Amino acid sequence: MTSDAVTAVPRKRPADRSVLANAGRIVVKVGSSSLTSIKGGISEEALTALADALAAKRNAGTEIILVSSGAIAAGLAPLGLAKRPRDLATQQAAASVGQGLLMARYTQAFGAHGVTVSQVLLT
């Protein structure tokens, strides 16, 4: 393995922070619940705190890959939806509206640190 190898830490035990401190690359998965406010939209505070932490790690030399959910949650309010829809068509509509909004918020939050963001859409 190269020094850039990602070290998997089993979920059943707490992550050894020394592994993270010395990693060349860290993949962070953020679920919708980590980004959602009590009102149901995207929490600017949570997103900004995430960007602050990841940008600091990146600026210290670690490659950061952020895998983020949240497009459906971001699209709920603009569509006037009070809760996550159950049907696929409405979920897709919310995701299509929310994806652009979510990326705009990530662009703004990371841009404050001089970090350019990009996206790869996965299902």
mmCIF file of C-alpha atoms in Angstrom:
data_model
loop_
_atom_site.group_PDB
_atom_site.id
_atom_site.type_symbol
_atom_site.label_atom_id
_atom_site.label_comp_id
_atom_site.label_asym_id
_atom_site.label_seq_id
_atom_site.Cartn_x
_atom_site.Cartn_y
_atom_site.Cartn_z
ATOM 1 C CA MET A 1 0.000 0.000 0.000
ATOM 2 C CA THR A 2 1.078 3.541 -0.651
ATOM 3 C CA SER A 3 1.131 6.238 1.975
ATOM 4 C CA ASP A 4 -2.098 7.604 0.462
ATOM 5 C CA ALA A 5 -4.008 4.430 1.321
ATOM 6 C CA VAL A 6 -7.237 4.869 3.184
ATOM 7 C CA THR A 7 -7.318 3.031 6.484
ATOM 8 C CA ALA A 8 -10.709 1.586 7.344
ATOM 9 C CA VAL A 9 -11.689 1.873 10.971
ATOM 10 C CA PRO A 10 -14.360 -0.613 12.122
ATOM 11 C CA ARG A 11 -17.619 1.077 13.157
ATOM 12 C CA LYS A 12 -17.918 -0.897 16.396
ATOM 13 C CA ARG A 13 -15.038 0.860 18.072
ATOM 14 C CA PRO A 14 -14.208 4.549 18.255
ATOM 15 C CA ALA A 15 -11.895 5.821 15.533
ATOM 16 C CA ASP A 16 -8.281 6.079 16.609
ATOM 17 C CA ARG A 17 -7.655 9.764 16.005
ATOM 18 C CA SER A 18 -3.953 9.135 15.388
ATOM 19 C CA VAL A 19 -4.943 7.211 12.246
ATOM 20 C CA LEU A 20 -6.856 10.274 11.029
ATOM 21 C CA ALA A 21 -4.076 12.652 12.018
ATOM 22 C CA ASN A 22 -1.567 10.787 9.874
ATOM 23 C CA ALA A 23 -3.824 9.910 6.923
ATOM 24 C CA GLY A 24 -2.982 11.262 3.493
ATOM 25 C CA ARG A 25 -6.619 11.025 2.423
ATOM 26 C CA ILE A 26 -9.830 11.099 4.425
ATOM 27 C CA VAL A 27 -13.276 10.249 3.056
ATOM 28 C CA VAL A 28 -16.083 11.874 5.038
ATOM 29 C CA LYS A 29 -19.703 10.728 4.582
ATOM 30 C CA VAL A 30 -22.309 13.212 5.758
ATOM 31 C CA GLY A 31 -25.934 12.143 5.966
ATOM 32 C CA SER A 32 -28.950 14.386 5.603
ATOM 33 C CA SER A 33 -29.604 14.306 9.349
ATOM 34 C CA SER A 34 -26.184 15.863 10.004
ATOM 35 C CA LEU A 35 -27.007 18.795 7.720
ATOM 36 C CA THR A 36 -30.687 19.309 8.500
ATOM 37 C CA SER A 37 -31.984 21.958 10.884
ATOM 38 C CA ILE A 38 -34.890 21.466 13.270
ATOM 39 C CA LYS A 39 -37.105 23.251 10.728
ATOM 40 C CA GLY A 40 -36.172 20.659 8.110
ATOM 41 C CA GLY A 41 -33.972 22.725 5.795
ATOM 42 C CA ILE A 42 -30.213 22.691 5.507
ATOM 43 C CA SER A 43 -28.536 24.041 8.652
ATOM 44 C CA GLU A 44 -26.139 26.819 7.664
ATOM 45 C CA GLU A 45 -24.411 26.408 11.024
ATOM 46 C CA ALA A 46 -23.790 22.682 10.535
ATOM 47 C CA LEU A 47 -22.661 23.111 6.938
ATOM 48 C CA THR A 48 -20.315 25.963 7.842
ATOM 49 C CA ALA A 49 -18.815 24.010 10.758
ATOM 50 C CA LEU A 50 -18.251 21.031 8.464
ATOM 51 C CA ALA A 51 -16.592 23.200 5.818
ATOM 52 C CA ASP A 52 -14.416 24.914 8.440
ATOM 53 C CA ALA A 53 -13.163 21.594 9.813
ATOM 54 C CA LEU A 54 -12.570 19.947 6.440
ATOM 55 C CA ALA A 55 -10.911 23.017 4.926
ATOM 56 C CA ALA A 56 -8.524 23.213 7.890
ATOM 57 C CA LYS A 57 -7.580 19.566 7.410
ATOM 58 C CA ARG A 58 -7.157 20.088 3.658
ATOM 59 C CA ASN A 59 -5.047 23.198 4.162
ATOM 60 C CA ALA A 60 -2.843 21.124 6.481
ATOM 61 C CA GLY A 61 -2.094 18.813 3.544
ATOM 62 C CA THR A 62 -4.689 16.047 3.787
ATOM 63 C CA GLU A 63 -6.720 15.128 0.709
ATOM 64 C CA ILE A 64 -10.399 15.378 1.625
ATOM 65 C CA ILE A 65 -13.237 13.638 -0.187
ATOM 66 C CA LEU A 66 -16.695 14.639 1.005
ATOM 67 C CA VAL A 67 -19.604 12.322 0.247
ATOM 68 C CA SER A 68 -22.786 14.192 1.060
ATOM 69 C CA SER A 69 -26.461 13.409 1.169
ATOM 70 C CA GLY A 70 -28.918 16.227 1.645
ATOM 71 C CA ALA A 71 -30.241 17.128 -1.808
ATOM 72 C CA ILE A 72 -33.777 15.998 -0.997
ATOM 73 C CA ALA A 73 -33.714 17.811 2.364
ATOM 74 C CA ALA A 74 -32.452 20.991 0.686
ATOM 75 C CA GLY A 75 -35.267 20.850 -1.856
ATOM 76 C CA LEU A 76 -38.156 20.427 0.570
ATOM 77 C CA ALA A 77 -38.714 24.055 1.594
ATOM 78 C CA PRO A 78 -38.509 25.535 -1.924
ATOM 79 C CA LEU A 79 -41.165 23.029 -3.010
ATOM 80 C CA GLY A 80 -43.345 23.794 0.017
ATOM 81 C CA LEU A 81 -42.991 20.279 1.426
ATOM 82 C CA ALA A 82 -43.130 19.851 5.197
ATOM 83 C CA LYS A 83 -41.531 16.403 5.276
ATOM 84 C CA ARG A 84 -39.590 13.982 3.123
ATOM 85 C CA PRO A 85 -41.833 12.567 0.394
ATOM 86 C CA ARG A 86 -42.368 8.829 0.120
ATOM 87 C CA ASP A 87 -42.953 8.560 -3.605
ATOM 88 C CA LEU A 88 -39.985 8.402 -5.964
ATOM 89 C CA ALA A 89 -41.167 11.129 -8.340
ATOM 90 C CA THR A 90 -41.475 13.724 -5.561
ATOM 91 C CA GLN A 91 -38.153 12.635 -4.044
ATOM 92 C CA GLN A 92 -36.534 13.145 -7.444
ATOM 93 C CA ALA A 93 -38.161 16.562 -7.802
ATOM 94 C CA ALA A 94 -36.922 17.609 -4.362
ATOM 95 C CA ALA A 95 -33.431 16.279 -5.121
ATOM 96 C CA SER A 96 -33.282 18.118 -8.441
ATOM 97 C CA VAL A 97 -34.169 21.405 -6.746
ATOM 98 C CA GLY A 98 -32.032 20.747 -3.681
ATOM 99 C CA GLN A 99 -28.849 19.598 -5.410
ATOM 100 C CA GLY A 100 -28.115 23.013 -6.865
ATOM 101 C CA LEU A 101 -28.916 24.721 -3.576
ATOM 102 C CA LEU A 102 -26.724 22.310 -1.618
ATOM 103 C CA MET A 103 -23.791 22.785 -3.989
ATOM 104 C CA ALA A 104 -24.199 26.570 -3.822
ATOM 105 C CA ARG A 105 -24.007 26.394 -0.031
ATOM 106 C CA TYR A 106 -20.947 24.128 -0.134
ATOM 107 C CA THR A 107 -19.323 26.465 -2.688
ATOM 108 C CA GLN A 108 -19.900 29.444 -0.408
ATOM 109 C CA ALA A 109 -18.784 27.692 2.792
ATOM 110 C CA PHE A 110 -15.610 26.199 1.314
ATOM 111 C CA GLY A 111 -14.940 29.317 -0.777
ATOM 112 C CA ALA A 112 -14.476 31.271 2.452
ATOM 113 C CA HIS A 113 -11.352 29.130 2.891
ATOM 114 C CA GLY A 114 -10.168 29.408 -0.714
ATOM 115 C CA VAL A 115 -11.265 25.839 -1.475
ATOM 116 C CA THR A 116 -12.978 25.080 -4.792
ATOM 117 C CA VAL A 117 -15.634 22.366 -4.703
ATOM 118 C CA SER A 118 -16.859 20.036 -7.416
ATOM 119 C CA GLN A 119 -19.384 17.249 -7.597
ATOM 120 C CA VAL A 120 -19.836 13.763 -8.919
ATOM 121 C CA LEU A 121 -23.441 12.567 -8.740
ATOM 122 C CA LEU A 122 -24.009 9.018 -7.510
ATOM 123 C CA THR A 123 -27.170 7.075 -6.815
#
